[in-house]
Amino acid sequence: EAQVTQNPRYLITVTGKKLTVTCSQNMNHEYMSWYRQDPGLGLRQIYYSMNVEVTDKGDVPEGYKVSRKEKRNFPLILESPSPNQTSLYFCASSLQQGNTEAFFGQGTRLTVV
Amino acid sequence: AQSVTQLGSHVSVSEGALVLLRCNYSSSVPPYLFWYVQYPNQGLQLLLKYTSAATLVKGINGFEAEFKKSETSFHLTKPSAHMSDAAEYFCAVWGGKLIFGQGTELSVKP
């Protein structure tokens, strides 16, 4: 089954404790991205990757890191989480950029206290 | 720069009634437009997309959207709402990345 898998689904952590949210896709997609969803703001792109070893900032990259060492995986790293990073996070992948369907993971609800 | 605006953060309809969710876009080039749906506790799922082949686009679950260049709109409609349509709906435009509207939460009353 074609899917994007994120883990964990829920995470509560404390300020400053490094964490990683994993994302994996099984569709051999080149393009992957991370979004955060906040009420009234829709989804905003954090980082994206057009292929292995190619990543770039989205609209709200501050406080986040990513890596793309393999085509299927695109982890999101918060080196020192802060309460303003409490949000719902989605990983997405698509075959290419542009007019192609993006497939989304189930989401990770992160709370930073 | 491309952008989308969804009119109405909450829409409530009765079961069997027409669903109309509004989306206006801003784009200096012919746009790629999408509607996504998010059911509770799930990720987003593509409902339909505008590919410039036809102005009336049919999607899954009985939804359709009409691209109107003169009105810069891409409103989503469904003739008869079902309880299972209750979800959040996002309009999006491709502008080097997917740019989403603020979302419209649809509730369906029995």
Short mmCIF file of C-alpha atoms in Angstrom, two decimals:
data_model
loop_
_atom_site.label_atom_id
_atom_site.label_comp_id
_atom_site.label_asym_id
_atom_site.label_seq_id
_atom_site.Cartn_x
_atom_site.Cartn_y
_atom_site.Cartn_z
CA GLU A 1 0.00 0.00 0.00
CA ALA A 2 1.33 3.42 -1.00
CA GLN A 3 1.80 5.48 2.10
CA VAL A 4 3.72 8.08 4.06
CA THR A 5 4.48 6.97 7.60
CA GLN A 6 5.25 9.36 10.41
CA ASN A 7 6.32 8.52 13.92
CA PRO A 8 5.44 9.20 16.60
CA ARG A 9 1.78 10.22 16.24
CA TYR A 10 1.79 12.02 19.58
CA LEU A 11 4.67 13.46 21.56
CA ILE A 12 4.90 15.53 24.71
CA THR A 13 8.34 16.84 25.54
CA VAL A 14 10.07 19.51 27.61
CA THR A 15 11.71 22.67 26.40
CA GLY A 16 15.21 22.09 25.11
CA LYS A 17 15.13 18.33 24.79
CA LYS A 18 16.17 17.33 21.28
CA LEU A 19 13.69 15.25 19.32
CA THR A 20 13.29 13.69 15.90
CA VAL A 21 10.09 12.99 14.01
CA THR A 22 10.60 10.34 11.37
CA CYS A 23 8.97 10.25 7.95
CA SER A 24 9.19 7.46 5.41
CA GLN A 25 7.51 6.96 2.03
CA ASN A 26 7.33 3.81 -0.08
CA MET A 27 6.43 5.37 -3.44
CA ASN A 28 9.93 6.28 -4.66
CA HIS A 29 8.94 9.94 -4.65
CA GLU A 30 11.60 12.55 -5.25
CA TYR A 31 9.88 15.49 -3.55
CA MET A 32 9.26 15.51 0.20
CA SER A 33 8.30 18.27 2.58
CA TRP A 34 7.33 19.08 6.14
CA TYR A 35 4.42 21.28 7.16
CA ARG A 36 3.09 22.54 10.43
CA GLN A 37 -0.63 23.12 10.90
CA ASP A 38 -1.88 25.76 13.31
CA PRO A 39 -5.49 26.92 13.82
CA GLY A 40 -6.45 29.72 11.47
CA LEU A 41 -3.14 29.54 9.60
CA GLY A 42 -3.61 26.46 7.45
CA LEU A 43 -0.47 24.51 6.64
CA ARG A 44 2.87 26.22 6.36
CA GLN A 45 5.91 24.62 4.81
CA ILE A 46 8.93 24.16 7.08
CA TYR A 47 11.46 22.47 4.81
CA TYR A 48 11.42 20.59 1.56
CA SER A 49 13.68 18.28 -0.41
CA MET A 50 13.77 17.78 -4.15
CA ASN A 51 15.97 14.72 -3.96
CA VAL A 52 18.62 12.95 -1.92
CA GLU A 53 21.03 15.40 -0.28
CA VAL A 54 19.03 18.38 -1.60
CA THR A 55 17.06 20.29 1.02
CA ASP A 56 15.87 23.86 1.30
CA LYS A 57 13.98 26.14 3.65
CA GLY A 58 10.28 26.69 3.42
CA ASP A 59 8.32 29.51 4.99
CA VAL A 60 8.94 28.76 8.66
CA PRO A 61 12.29 26.95 9.02
CA GLU A 62 13.54 28.57 12.25
CA GLY A 63 14.19 26.01 14.97
CA TYR A 64 14.05 23.00 12.66
CA LYS A 65 16.53 20.86 10.75
CA VAL A 66 16.06 18.12 8.19
CA SER A 67 18.18 15.62 6.33
CA ARG A 68 17.67 13.50 3.23
CA LYS A 69 20.29 10.78 3.17
CA GLU A 70 18.00 8.25 1.50
CA LYS A 71 15.20 8.83 -0.95
CA ARG A 72 12.53 7.27 1.27
CA ASN A 73 13.32 9.03 4.56
CA PHE A 74 13.03 12.68 5.54
CA PRO A 75 13.30 13.18 9.32
CA LEU A 76 12.46 16.46 11.04
CA ILE A 77 14.78 17.42 13.88
CA LEU A 78 14.10 19.92 16.65
CA GLU A 79 17.45 20.54 18.32
CA SER A 80 16.06 22.62 21.17
CA PRO A 81 12.26 22.62 21.12
CA SER A 82 10.36 25.59 22.50
CA PRO A 83 6.66 25.96 23.40
CA ASN A 84 5.96 27.92 20.19
CA GLN A 85 6.75 24.75 18.28
CA THR A 86 3.72 23.05 19.78
CA SER A 87 1.78 22.16 16.67
CA LEU A 88 0.51 19.44 14.35
CA TYR A 89 3.17 18.35 11.89
CA PHE A 90 2.71 16.67 8.54
CA CYS A 91 5.17 15.05 6.21
CA ALA A 92 4.24 14.87 2.53
CA SER A 93 5.72 13.37 -0.61
CA SER A 94 5.01 13.67 -4.32
CA LEU A 95 6.45 12.22 -7.48
CA GLN A 96 7.71 15.64 -8.53
CA GLN A 97 6.97 19.29 -8.06
CA GLY A 98 4.00 21.03 -9.60
CA ASN A 99 0.73 19.55 -10.70
CA THR A 100 1.07 16.20 -8.95
CA GLU A 101 -0.73 14.81 -5.96
CA ALA A 102 0.93 15.18 -2.59
CA PHE A 103 0.55 12.24 -0.21
CA PHE A 104 0.43 13.11 3.47
CA GLY A 105 1.34 11.22 6.58
CA GLN A 106 -1.11 10.88 9.47
CA GLY A 107 0.43 13.73 11.38
CA THR A 108 2.42 14.15 14.59
CA ARG A 109 0.89 16.18 17.38
CA LEU A 110 3.76 17.73 19.32
CA THR A 111 3.39 19.48 22.66
CA VAL A 112 6.38 21.28 24.15
CA VAL A 113 6.02 22.24 27.82
CA ALA B 1 3.31 35.52 -5.59
CA GLN B 2 0.59 32.94 -5.56
CA SER B 3 -1.89 32.75 -2.70
CA VAL B 4 -5.32 31.38 -1.86
CA THR B 5 -8.05 32.73 0.37
CA GLN B 6 -10.84 30.58 1.72
CA LEU B 7 -13.96 32.47 2.68
CA GLY B 8 -15.46 31.19 5.90
CA SER B 9 -13.56 29.21 8.51
CA HIS B 10 -16.70 27.27 9.44
CA VAL B 11 -19.59 26.18 7.26
CA SER B 12 -22.58 24.26 8.55
CA VAL B 13 -25.14 22.52 6.33
CA SER B 14 -27.95 20.06 6.84
CA GLU B 15 -27.66 16.54 5.54
CA GLY B 16 -28.87 16.50 1.93
CA ALA B 17 -28.23 20.20 1.39
CA LEU B 18 -25.83 21.76 -1.10
CA VAL B 19 -22.24 22.15 0.02
CA LEU B 20 -20.40 25.25 -1.22
CA LEU B 21 -16.89 26.01 0.01
CA ARG B 22 -15.30 29.13 -1.41
CA CYS B 23 -11.74 29.62 -2.59
CA ASN B 24 -10.21 32.56 -4.40
CA TYR B 25 -6.68 32.50 -5.73
CA SER B 26 -4.09 34.99 -6.74
CA SER B 27 -1.63 34.01 -9.43
CA SER B 28 0.23 35.79 -12.18
CA VAL B 29 0.47 32.60 -14.24
CA PRO B 30 -2.06 29.88 -15.05
CA PRO B 31 -2.43 28.22 -11.68
CA TYR B 32 -2.29 24.63 -10.52
CA LEU B 33 -5.15 24.42 -7.99
CA PHE B 34 -6.09 21.69 -5.54
CA TRP B 35 -8.67 20.83 -2.93
CA TYR B 36 -7.61 18.59 -0.05
CA VAL B 37 -9.77 17.12 2.73
CA GLN B 38 -8.66 16.33 6.26
CA TYR B 39 -10.81 13.96 8.29
CA PRO B 40 -10.42 14.03 12.08
CA ASN B 41 -7.05 12.68 13.25
CA GLN B 42 -5.89 11.98 9.71
CA GLY B 43 -3.59 13.49 7.15
CA LEU B 44 -4.73 15.40 4.08
CA GLN B 45 -6.16 13.58 1.10
CA LEU B 46 -6.52 14.94 -2.42
CA LEU B 47 -10.12 15.59 -3.46
CA LEU B 48 -9.44 17.04 -6.88
CA LYS B 49 -7.05 19.19 -8.87
CA TYR B 50 -7.28 21.66 -11.72
CA THR B 51 -5.07 20.73 -14.65
CA SER B 52 -6.32 23.32 -17.21
CA ALA B 53 -7.85 20.54 -19.32
CA ALA B 54 -11.38 21.38 -18.21
CA THR B 55 -12.84 24.14 -16.08
CA LEU B 56 -15.22 21.79 -14.26
CA VAL B 57 -13.23 19.27 -12.28
CA LYS B 58 -14.78 16.19 -10.73
CA GLY B 59 -13.24 14.63 -7.67
CA ILE B 60 -13.84 11.85 -5.23
CA ASN B 61 -16.91 11.41 -3.01
CA GLY B 62 -19.16 13.42 -5.34
CA PHE B 63 -17.28 16.71 -5.02
CA GLU B 64 -16.52 18.99 -7.92
CA ALA B 65 -14.98 22.41 -8.42
CA GLU B 66 -15.24 24.98 -11.17
CA PHE B 67 -12.29 27.09 -12.26
CA LYS B 68 -13.43 30.62 -13.11
CA LYS B 69 -10.58 32.74 -14.38
CA SER B 70 -12.67 35.92 -14.55
CA GLU B 71 -13.52 35.59 -10.87
CA THR B 72 -10.17 34.03 -9.83
CA SER B 73 -12.21 31.41 -8.01
CA PHE B 74 -12.13 27.65 -7.55
CA HIS B 75 -15.14 26.92 -5.35
CA LEU B 76 -15.86 23.38 -4.17
CA THR B 77 -19.39 22.01 -4.35
CA LYS B 78 -21.34 18.88 -3.64
CA PRO B 79 -25.06 18.65 -4.47
CA SER B 80 -26.09 16.72 -1.38
CA ALA B 81 -24.16 16.66 1.89
CA HIS B 82 -23.63 13.45 3.82
CA MET B 83 -22.70 13.11 7.46
CA SER B 84 -19.40 11.56 6.40
CA ASP B 85 -18.44 14.81 4.62
CA ALA B 86 -17.78 16.50 7.97
CA ALA B 87 -14.10 17.43 7.82
CA GLU B 88 -11.73 20.30 7.22
CA TYR B 89 -11.18 21.33 3.61
CA PHE B 90 -8.15 23.11 2.23
CA CYS B 91 -7.74 24.89 -1.05
CA ALA B 92 -4.16 25.07 -2.32
CA VAL B 93 -2.22 26.55 -5.20
CA TRP B 94 1.18 25.44 -6.49
CA GLY B 95 3.65 28.33 -6.31
CA GLY B 96 6.99 26.57 -6.17
CA LYS B 97 5.46 24.71 -3.28
CA LEU B 98 1.91 23.92 -2.16
CA ILE B 99 0.43 27.10 -0.66
CA PHE B 100 -2.61 26.38 1.44
CA GLY B 101 -5.57 28.46 2.43
CA GLN B 102 -6.60 28.77 6.06
CA GLY B 103 -9.03 25.87 5.82
CA THR B 104 -12.81 25.59 6.13
CA GLU B 105 -14.36 23.27 8.66
CA LEU B 106 -17.53 21.69 7.34
CA SER B 107 -20.10 20.37 9.76
CA VAL B 108 -23.16 18.44 8.65
CA LYS B 109 -26.32 18.46 10.76
CA PRO B 110 -28.69 15.49 10.70
#
